[in-house]
PDB file of C-alpha atoms and ligand atoms in Angstrom:
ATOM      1  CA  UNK A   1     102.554  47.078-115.714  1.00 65.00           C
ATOM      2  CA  UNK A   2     102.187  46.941-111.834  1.00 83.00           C
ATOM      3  CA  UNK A   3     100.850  43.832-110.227  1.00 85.00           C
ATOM      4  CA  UNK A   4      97.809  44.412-108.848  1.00 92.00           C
ATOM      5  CA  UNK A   5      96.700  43.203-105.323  1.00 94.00           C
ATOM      6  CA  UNK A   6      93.993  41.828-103.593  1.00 98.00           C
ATOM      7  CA  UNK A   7      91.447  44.460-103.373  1.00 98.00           C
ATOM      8  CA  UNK A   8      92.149  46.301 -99.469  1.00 98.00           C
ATOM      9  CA  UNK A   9      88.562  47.582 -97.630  1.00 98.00           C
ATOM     10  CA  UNK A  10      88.987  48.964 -94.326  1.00 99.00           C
ATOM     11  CA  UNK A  11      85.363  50.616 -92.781  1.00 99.00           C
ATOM     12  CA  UNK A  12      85.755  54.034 -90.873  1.00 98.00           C
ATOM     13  CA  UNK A  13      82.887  53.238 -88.703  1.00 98.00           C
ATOM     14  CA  UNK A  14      83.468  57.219 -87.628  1.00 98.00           C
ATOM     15  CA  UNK A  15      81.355  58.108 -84.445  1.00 98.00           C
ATOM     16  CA  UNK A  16      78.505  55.296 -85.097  1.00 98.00           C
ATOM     17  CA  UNK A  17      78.122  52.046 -82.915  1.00 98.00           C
ATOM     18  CA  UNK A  18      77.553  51.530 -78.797  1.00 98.00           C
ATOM     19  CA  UNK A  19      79.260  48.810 -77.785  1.00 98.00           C
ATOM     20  CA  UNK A  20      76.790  46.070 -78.476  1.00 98.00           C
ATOM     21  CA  UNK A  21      75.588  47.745 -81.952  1.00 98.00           C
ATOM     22  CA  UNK A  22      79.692  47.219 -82.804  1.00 98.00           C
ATOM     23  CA  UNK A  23      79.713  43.433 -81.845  1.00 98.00           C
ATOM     24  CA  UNK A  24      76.943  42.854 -83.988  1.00 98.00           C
ATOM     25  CA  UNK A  25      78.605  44.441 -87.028  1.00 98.00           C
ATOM     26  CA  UNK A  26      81.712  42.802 -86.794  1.00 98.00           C
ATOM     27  CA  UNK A  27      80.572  39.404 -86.158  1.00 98.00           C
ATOM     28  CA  UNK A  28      78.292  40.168 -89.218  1.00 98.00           C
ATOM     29  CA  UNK A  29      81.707  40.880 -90.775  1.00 98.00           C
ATOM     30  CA  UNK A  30      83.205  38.276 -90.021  1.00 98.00           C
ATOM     31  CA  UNK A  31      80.695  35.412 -90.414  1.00 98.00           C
ATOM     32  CA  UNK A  32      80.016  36.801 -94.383  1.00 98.00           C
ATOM     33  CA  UNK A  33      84.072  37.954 -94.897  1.00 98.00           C
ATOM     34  CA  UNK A  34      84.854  34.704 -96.657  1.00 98.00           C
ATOM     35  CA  UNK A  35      82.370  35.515 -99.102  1.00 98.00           C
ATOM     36  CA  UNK A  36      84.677  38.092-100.232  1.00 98.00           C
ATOM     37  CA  UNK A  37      87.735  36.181-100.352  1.00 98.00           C
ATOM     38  CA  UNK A  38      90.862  37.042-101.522  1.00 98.00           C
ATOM     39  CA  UNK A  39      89.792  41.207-100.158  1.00 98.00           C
ATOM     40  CA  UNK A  40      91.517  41.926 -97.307  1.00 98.00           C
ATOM     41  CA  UNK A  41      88.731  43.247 -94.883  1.00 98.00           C
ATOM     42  CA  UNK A  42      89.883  45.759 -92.051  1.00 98.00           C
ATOM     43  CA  UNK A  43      87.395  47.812 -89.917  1.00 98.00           C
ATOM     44  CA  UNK A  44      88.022  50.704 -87.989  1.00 99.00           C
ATOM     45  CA  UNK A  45      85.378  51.172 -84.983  1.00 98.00           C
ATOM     46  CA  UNK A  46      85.258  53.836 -82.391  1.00 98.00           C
ATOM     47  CA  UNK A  47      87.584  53.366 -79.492  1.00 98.00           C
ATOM     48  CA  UNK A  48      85.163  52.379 -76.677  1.00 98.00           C
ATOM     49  CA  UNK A  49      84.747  49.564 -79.376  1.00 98.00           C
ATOM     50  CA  UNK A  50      87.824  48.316 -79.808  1.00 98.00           C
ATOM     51  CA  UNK A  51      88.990  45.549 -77.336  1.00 98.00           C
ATOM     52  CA  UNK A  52      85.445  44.198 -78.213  1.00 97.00           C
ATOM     53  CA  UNK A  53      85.852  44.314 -81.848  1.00 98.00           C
ATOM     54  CA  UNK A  54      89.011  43.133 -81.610  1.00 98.00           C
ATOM     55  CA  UNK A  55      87.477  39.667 -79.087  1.00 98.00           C
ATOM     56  CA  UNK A  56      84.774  39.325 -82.067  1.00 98.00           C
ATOM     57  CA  UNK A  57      86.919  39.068 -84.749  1.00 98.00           C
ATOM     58  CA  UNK A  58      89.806  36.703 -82.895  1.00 98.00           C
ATOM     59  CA  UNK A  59      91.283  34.323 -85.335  1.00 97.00           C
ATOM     60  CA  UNK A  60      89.130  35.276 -88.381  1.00 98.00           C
ATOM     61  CA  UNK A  61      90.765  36.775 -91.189  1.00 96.00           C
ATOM     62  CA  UNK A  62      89.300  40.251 -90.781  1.00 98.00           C
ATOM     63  CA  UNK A  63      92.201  43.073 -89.500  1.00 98.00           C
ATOM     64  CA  UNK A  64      91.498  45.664 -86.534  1.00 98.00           C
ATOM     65  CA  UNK A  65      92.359  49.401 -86.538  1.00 99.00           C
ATOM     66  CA  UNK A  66      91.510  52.453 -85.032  1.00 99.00           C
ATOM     67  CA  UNK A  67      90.768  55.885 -86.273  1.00 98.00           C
ATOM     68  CA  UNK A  68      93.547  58.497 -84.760  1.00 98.00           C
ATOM     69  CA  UNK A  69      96.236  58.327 -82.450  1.00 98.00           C
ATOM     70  CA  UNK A  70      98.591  60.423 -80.354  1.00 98.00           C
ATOM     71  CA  UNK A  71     102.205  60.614 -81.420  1.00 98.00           C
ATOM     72  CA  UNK A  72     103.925  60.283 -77.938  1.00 98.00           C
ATOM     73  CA  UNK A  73     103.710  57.242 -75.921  1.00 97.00           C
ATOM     74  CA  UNK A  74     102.400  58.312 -72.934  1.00 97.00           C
ATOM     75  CA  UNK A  75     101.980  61.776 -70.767  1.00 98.00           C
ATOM     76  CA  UNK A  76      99.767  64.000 -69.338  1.00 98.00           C
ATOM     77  CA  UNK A  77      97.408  64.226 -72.806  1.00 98.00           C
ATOM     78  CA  UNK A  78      93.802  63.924 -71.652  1.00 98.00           C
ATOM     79  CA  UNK A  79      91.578  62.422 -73.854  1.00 98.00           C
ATOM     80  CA  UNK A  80      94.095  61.477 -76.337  1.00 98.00           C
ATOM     81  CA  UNK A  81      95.125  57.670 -76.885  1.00 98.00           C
ATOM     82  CA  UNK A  82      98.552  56.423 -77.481  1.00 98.00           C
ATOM     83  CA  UNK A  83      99.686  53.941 -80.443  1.00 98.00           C
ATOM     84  CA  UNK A  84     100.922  51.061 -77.580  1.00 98.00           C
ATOM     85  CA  UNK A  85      97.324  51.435 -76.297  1.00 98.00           C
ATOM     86  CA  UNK A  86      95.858  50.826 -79.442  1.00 98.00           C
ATOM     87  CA  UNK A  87      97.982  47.913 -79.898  1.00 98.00           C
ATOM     88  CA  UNK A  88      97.195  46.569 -76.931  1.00 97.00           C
ATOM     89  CA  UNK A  89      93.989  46.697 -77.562  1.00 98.00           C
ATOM     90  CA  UNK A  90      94.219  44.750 -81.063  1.00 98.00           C
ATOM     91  CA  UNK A  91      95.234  47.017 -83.592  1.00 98.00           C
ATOM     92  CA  UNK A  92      97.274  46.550 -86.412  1.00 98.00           C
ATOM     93  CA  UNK A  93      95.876  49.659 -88.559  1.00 98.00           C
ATOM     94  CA  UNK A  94      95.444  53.658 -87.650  1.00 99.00           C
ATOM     95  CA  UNK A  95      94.185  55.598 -89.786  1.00 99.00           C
ATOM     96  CA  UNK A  96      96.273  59.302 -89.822  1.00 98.00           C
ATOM     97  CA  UNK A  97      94.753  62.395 -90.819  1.00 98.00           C
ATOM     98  CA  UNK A  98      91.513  61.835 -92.105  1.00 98.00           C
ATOM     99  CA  UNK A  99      90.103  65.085 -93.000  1.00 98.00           C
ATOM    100  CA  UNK A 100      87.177  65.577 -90.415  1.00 98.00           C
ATOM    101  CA  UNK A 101      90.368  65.432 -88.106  1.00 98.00           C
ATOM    102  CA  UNK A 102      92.194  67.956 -90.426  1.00 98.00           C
ATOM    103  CA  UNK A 103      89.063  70.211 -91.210  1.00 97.00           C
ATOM    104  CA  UNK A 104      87.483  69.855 -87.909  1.00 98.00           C
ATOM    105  CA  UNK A 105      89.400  69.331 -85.370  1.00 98.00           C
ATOM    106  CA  UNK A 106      92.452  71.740 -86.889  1.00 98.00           C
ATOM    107  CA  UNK A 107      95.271  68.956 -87.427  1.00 98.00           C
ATOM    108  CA  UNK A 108      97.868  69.866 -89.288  1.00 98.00           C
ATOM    109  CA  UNK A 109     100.144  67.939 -91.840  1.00 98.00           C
ATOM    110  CA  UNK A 110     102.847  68.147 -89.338  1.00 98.00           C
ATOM    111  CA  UNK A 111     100.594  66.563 -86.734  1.00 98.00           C
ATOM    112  CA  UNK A 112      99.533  63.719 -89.436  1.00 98.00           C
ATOM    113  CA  UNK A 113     103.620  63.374 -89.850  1.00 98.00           C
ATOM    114  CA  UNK A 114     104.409  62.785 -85.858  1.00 98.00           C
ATOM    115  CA  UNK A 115     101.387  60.086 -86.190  1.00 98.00           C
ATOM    116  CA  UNK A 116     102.128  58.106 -88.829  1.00 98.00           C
ATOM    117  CA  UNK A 117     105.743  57.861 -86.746  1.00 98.00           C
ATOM    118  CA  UNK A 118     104.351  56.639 -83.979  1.00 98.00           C
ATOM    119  CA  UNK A 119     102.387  54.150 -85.124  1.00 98.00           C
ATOM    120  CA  UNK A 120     105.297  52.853 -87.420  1.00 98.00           C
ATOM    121  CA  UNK A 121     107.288  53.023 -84.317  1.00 97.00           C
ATOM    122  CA  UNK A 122     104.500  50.926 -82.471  1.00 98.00           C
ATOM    123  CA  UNK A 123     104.516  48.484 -85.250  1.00 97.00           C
ATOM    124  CA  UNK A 124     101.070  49.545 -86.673  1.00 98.00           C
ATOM    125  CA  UNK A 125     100.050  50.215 -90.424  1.00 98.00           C
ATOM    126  CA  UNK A 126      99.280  53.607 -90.744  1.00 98.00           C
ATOM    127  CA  UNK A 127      96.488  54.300 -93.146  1.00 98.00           C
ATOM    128  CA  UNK A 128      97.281  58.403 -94.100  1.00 98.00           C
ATOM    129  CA  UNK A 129      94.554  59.737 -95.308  1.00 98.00           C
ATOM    130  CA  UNK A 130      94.988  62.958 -97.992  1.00 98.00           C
ATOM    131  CA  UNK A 131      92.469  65.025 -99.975  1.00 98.00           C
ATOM    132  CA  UNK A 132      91.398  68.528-101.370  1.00 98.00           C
ATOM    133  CA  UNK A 133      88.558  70.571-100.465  1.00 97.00           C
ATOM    134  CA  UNK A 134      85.833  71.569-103.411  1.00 96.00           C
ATOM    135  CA  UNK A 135      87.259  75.169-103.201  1.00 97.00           C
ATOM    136  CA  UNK A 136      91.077  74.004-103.542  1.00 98.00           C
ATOM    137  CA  UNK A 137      89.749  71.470-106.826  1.00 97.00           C
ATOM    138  CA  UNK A 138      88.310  74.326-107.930  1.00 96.00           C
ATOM    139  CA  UNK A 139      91.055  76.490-108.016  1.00 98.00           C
ATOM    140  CA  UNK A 140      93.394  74.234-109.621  1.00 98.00           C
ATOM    141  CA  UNK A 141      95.319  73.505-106.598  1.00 98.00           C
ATOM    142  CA  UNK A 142      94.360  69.708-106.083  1.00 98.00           C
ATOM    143  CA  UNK A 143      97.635  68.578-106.871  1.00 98.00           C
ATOM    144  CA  UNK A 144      98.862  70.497-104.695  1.00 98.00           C
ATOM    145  CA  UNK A 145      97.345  70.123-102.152  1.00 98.00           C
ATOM    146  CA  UNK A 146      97.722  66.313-102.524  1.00 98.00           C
ATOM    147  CA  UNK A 147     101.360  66.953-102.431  1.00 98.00           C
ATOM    148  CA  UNK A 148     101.787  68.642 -99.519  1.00 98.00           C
ATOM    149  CA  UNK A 149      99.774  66.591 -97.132  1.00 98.00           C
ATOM    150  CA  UNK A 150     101.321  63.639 -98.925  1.00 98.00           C
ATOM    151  CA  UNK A 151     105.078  64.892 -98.092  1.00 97.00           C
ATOM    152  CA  UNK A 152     104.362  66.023 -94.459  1.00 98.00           C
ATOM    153  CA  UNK A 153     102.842  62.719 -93.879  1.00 98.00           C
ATOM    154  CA  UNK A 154     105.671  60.461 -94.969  1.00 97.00           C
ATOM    155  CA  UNK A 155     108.370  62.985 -93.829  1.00 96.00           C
ATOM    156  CA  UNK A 156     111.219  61.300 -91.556  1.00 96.00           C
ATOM    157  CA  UNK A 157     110.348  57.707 -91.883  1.00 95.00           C
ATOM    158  CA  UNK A 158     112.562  55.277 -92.643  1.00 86.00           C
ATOM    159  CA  UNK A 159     113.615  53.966 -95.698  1.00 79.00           C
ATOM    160  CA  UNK A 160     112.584  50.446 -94.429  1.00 84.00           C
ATOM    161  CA  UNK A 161     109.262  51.284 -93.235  1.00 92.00           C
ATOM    162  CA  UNK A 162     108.018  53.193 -95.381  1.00 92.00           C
ATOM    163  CA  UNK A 163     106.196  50.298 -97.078  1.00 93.00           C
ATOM    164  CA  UNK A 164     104.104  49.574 -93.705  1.00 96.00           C
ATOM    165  CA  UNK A 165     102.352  52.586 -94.811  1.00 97.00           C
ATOM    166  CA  UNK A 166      99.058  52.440 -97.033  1.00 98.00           C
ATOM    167  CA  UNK A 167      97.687  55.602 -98.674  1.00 98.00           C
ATOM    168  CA  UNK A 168      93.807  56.816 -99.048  1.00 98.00           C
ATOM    169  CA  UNK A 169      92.680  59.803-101.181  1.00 98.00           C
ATOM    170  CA  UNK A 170      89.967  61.125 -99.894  1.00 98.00           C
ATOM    171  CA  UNK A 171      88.270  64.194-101.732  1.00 98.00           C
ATOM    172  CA  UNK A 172      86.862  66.162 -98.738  1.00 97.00           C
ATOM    173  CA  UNK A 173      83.698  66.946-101.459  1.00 97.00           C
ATOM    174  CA  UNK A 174      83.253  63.677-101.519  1.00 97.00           C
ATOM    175  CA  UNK A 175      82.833  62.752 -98.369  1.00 96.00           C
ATOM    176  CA  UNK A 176      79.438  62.130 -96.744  1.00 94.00           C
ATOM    177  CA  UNK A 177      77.786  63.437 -99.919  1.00 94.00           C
ATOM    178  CA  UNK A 178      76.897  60.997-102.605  1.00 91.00           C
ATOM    179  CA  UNK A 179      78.967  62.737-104.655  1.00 92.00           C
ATOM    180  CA  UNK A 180      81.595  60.138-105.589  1.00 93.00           C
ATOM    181  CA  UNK A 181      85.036  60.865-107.511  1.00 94.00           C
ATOM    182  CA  UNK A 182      84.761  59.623-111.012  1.00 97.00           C
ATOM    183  CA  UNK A 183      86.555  56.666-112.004  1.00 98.00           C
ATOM    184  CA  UNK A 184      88.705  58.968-114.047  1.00 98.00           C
ATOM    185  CA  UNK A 185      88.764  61.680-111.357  1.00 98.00           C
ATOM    186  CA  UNK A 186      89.988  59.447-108.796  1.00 98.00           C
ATOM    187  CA  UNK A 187      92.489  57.757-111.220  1.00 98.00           C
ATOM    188  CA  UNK A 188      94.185  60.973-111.628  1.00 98.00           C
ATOM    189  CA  UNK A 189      95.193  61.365-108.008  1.00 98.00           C
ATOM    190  CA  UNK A 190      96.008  58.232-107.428  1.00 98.00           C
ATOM    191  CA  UNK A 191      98.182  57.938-110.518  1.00 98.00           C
ATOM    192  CA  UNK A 192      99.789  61.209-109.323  1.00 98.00           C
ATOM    193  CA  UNK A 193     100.294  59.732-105.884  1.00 98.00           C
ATOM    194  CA  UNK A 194     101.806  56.653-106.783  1.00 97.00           C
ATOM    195  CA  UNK A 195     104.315  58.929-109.054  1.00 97.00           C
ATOM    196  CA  UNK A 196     105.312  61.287-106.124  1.00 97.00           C
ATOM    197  CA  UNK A 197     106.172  57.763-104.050  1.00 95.00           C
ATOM    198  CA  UNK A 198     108.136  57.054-107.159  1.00 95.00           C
ATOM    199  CA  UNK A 199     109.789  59.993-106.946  1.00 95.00           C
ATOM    200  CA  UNK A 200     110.809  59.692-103.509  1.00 90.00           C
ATOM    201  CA  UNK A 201     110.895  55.544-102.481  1.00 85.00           C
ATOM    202  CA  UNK A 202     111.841  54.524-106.134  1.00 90.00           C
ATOM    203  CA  UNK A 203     109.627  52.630-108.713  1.00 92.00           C
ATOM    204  CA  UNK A 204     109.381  49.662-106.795  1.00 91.00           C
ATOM    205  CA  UNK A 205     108.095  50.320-103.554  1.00 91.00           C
ATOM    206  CA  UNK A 206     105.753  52.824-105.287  1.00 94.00           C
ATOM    207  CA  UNK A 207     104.383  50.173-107.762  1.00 94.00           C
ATOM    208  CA  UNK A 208     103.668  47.787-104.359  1.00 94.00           C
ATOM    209  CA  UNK A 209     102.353  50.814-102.106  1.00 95.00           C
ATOM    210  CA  UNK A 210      98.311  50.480-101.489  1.00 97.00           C
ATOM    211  CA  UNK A 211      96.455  53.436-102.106  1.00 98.00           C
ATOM    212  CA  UNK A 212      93.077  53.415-101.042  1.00 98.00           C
ATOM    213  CA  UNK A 213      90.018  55.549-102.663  1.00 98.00           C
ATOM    214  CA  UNK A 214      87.211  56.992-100.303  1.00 98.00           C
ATOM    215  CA  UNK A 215      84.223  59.439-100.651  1.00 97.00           C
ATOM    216  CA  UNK A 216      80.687  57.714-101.246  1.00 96.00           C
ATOM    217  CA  UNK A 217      81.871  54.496-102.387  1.00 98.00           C
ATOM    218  CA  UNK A 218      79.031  51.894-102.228  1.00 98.00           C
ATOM    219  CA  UNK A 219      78.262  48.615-104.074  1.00 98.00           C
ATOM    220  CA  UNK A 220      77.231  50.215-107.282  1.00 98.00           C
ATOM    221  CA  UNK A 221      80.540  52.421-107.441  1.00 98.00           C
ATOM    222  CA  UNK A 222      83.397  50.014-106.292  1.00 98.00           C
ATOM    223  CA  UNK A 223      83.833  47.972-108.943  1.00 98.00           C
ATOM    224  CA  UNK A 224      84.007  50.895-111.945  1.00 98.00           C
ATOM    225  CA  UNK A 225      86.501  52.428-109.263  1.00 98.00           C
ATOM    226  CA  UNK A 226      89.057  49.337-108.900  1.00 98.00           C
ATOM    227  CA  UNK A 227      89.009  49.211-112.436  1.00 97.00           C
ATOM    228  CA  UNK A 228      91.554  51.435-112.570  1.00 97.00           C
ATOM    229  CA  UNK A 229      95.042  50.676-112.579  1.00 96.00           C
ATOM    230  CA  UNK A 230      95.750  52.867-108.828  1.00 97.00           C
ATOM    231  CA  UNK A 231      93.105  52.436-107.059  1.00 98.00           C
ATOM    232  CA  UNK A 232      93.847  49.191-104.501  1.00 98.00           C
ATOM    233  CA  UNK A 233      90.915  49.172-102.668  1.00 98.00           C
ATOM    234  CA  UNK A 234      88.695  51.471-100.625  1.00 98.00           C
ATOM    235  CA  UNK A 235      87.989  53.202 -96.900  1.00 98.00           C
ATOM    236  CA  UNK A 236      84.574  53.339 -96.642  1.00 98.00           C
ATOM    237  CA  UNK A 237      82.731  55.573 -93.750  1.00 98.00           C
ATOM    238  CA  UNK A 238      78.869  55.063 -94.103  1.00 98.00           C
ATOM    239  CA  UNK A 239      78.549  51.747 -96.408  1.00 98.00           C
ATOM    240  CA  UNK A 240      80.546  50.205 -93.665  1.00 98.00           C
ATOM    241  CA  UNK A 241      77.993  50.821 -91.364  1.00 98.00           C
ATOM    242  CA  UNK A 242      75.935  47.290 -92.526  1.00 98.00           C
ATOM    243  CA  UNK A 243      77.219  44.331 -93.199  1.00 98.00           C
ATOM    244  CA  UNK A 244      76.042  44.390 -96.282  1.00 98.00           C
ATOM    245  CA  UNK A 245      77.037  46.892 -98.490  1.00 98.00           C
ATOM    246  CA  UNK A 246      80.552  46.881 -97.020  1.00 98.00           C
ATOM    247  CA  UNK A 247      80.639  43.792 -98.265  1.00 98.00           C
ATOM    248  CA  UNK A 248      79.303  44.053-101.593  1.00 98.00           C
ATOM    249  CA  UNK A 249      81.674  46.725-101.984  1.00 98.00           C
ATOM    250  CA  UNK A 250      84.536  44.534-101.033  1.00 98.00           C
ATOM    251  CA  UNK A 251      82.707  41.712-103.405  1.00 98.00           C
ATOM    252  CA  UNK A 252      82.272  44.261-106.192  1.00 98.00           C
ATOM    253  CA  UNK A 253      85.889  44.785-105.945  1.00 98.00           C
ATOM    254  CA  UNK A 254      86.754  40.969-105.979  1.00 98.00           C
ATOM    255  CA  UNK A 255      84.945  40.994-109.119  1.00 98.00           C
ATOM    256  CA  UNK A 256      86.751  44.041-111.160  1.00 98.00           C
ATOM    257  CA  UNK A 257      90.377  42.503-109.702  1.00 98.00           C
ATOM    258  CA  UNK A 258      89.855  38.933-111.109  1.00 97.00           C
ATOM    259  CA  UNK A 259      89.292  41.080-114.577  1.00 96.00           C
ATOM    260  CA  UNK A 260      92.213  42.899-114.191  1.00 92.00           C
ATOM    261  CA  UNK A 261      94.508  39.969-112.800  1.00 86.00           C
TER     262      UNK A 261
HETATM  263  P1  13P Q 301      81.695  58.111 -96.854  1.00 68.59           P
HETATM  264  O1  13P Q 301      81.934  56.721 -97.448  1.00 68.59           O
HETATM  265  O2  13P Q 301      80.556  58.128 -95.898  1.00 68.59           O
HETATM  266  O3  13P Q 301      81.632  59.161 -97.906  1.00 68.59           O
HETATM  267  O4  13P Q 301      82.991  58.435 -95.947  1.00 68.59           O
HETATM  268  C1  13P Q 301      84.244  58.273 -96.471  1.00 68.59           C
HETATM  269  C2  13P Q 301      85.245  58.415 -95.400  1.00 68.59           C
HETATM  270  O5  13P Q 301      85.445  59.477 -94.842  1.00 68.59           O
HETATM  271  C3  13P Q 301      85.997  57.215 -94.993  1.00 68.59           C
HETATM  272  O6  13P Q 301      87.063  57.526 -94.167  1.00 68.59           O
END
């Protein structure tokens, strides 16, 4: 039986929050965090937020990261933003591939491979998002699909740092829509996940890996979802938006892993 950790919350606060509307929710975040002790808390605001985010939060508990990344270090790229950037401006997380960057903005699973590279390389965690589209669950292909983006994404890394990166499933129909994975649903993929690592890192660094669920989680859902045995916390896009429910989400979480210890 794998040890299970400390649930892991990180908010994708997407394109929501001026700069002022940002301070506010993290120092809401971080003045209630303790309350969710031992979660691990990590949000994930736009970039004109960061450096701010990142003063708010100074010496509280509560990690920084950011939601995409360039691969190379610097160069004539306008409008893209390197991994030493986001360092410098207080990251330790990235997340990589997060499907409105796959489905809307045409990134590839070689592109989510050169990113989670460079932020390795920059000394960041990053957070590599996978998941299937209705259409691809519905033709059997989930697996996949999982699979695929799942190998692409951890291609070429090395052997020693391949434990800096944490995994989220993210069912694209489940996304923005209330519709949330079932416990068992999301259970599936993660157990399938964790296998593949198996597979290719061996049992150990699987069993310790930290795969994340997302798609409509809220307070209601997030303890039936940590419940089960691979799911080790949560990215959350619009219950991270308040206070609030992302933390009764990481609170309802708190409460399913001190069951489970
Ligand atoms: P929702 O929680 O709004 O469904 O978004 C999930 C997500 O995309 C987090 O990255």
């Amino acid at each position: 039986m794998r040890r299970r950790s400390a649930p892991f919350v990180a908010g994708n606060w997407k394109m929501y929050k001026t700069l002022p509307e940002a301070a506010a929710l993290a120092g809401a975040i971080r003045e209630a965090a303790p309350g969710a002790a031992p979660a691990e808390l990590v949000v994930l605001p736009p970039f004109t937020s960061l450096a701010e985010a990142a003063r708010c939060l100074a010496g509280s508990a509560v990690g920084l990261g950011a939601q995409n990344l360039h691969w190379e270090s610097q160069g004539a790229f306008t409008g893209e933003i390197s991994a030493a950037m986001l360092v410098d401006a207080g990251c330790r997380y990235v997340a990589v591939g997060h499907s409105e960057r796959r489905h809307i903005f045409g990134e590839s699973d070689a592109d989510a491979g050169r990113k989670v590279r460079a932020a390795l390389k920059a000394g960041l965690h990053p957070i590599l998002c996978v998941g299937e589209t209705l259409e691809e669950r519905e033709a059997g292909r989930t697996f996949e699909v999982i699979n695929r983006q799942l190998m692409a994404g951890l291609e070429g890394i090395e052997d020693g740092l391949r434990a800096r990166v944490i995994l989220a499933y993210e069912p694209v129909w489940a996304i923005g829509t209330g519709r949330t994975a079932s416990p068992g649903q999301a259970e599936e993929v993660h157990a399938y996940i964790r296998g593949r690592l198996a597979q290719k890192t061996g049992q150990d660094g699987a069993d310790c890996a930290i795969i994340l669920y997302g798609g409509s989680v809220k307070p209601a859902n997030a303890y039936s979802l940590f419940k089960e045995r691979d799911i080790d916390g949560f990215l959350v896009g619009g219950a991270s938006l308040e206070a609030e429910s992302f933390l009764g989400i990481a609170r309802e979480a708190v409460r399913a892993y001190k069951e489970v210890l």
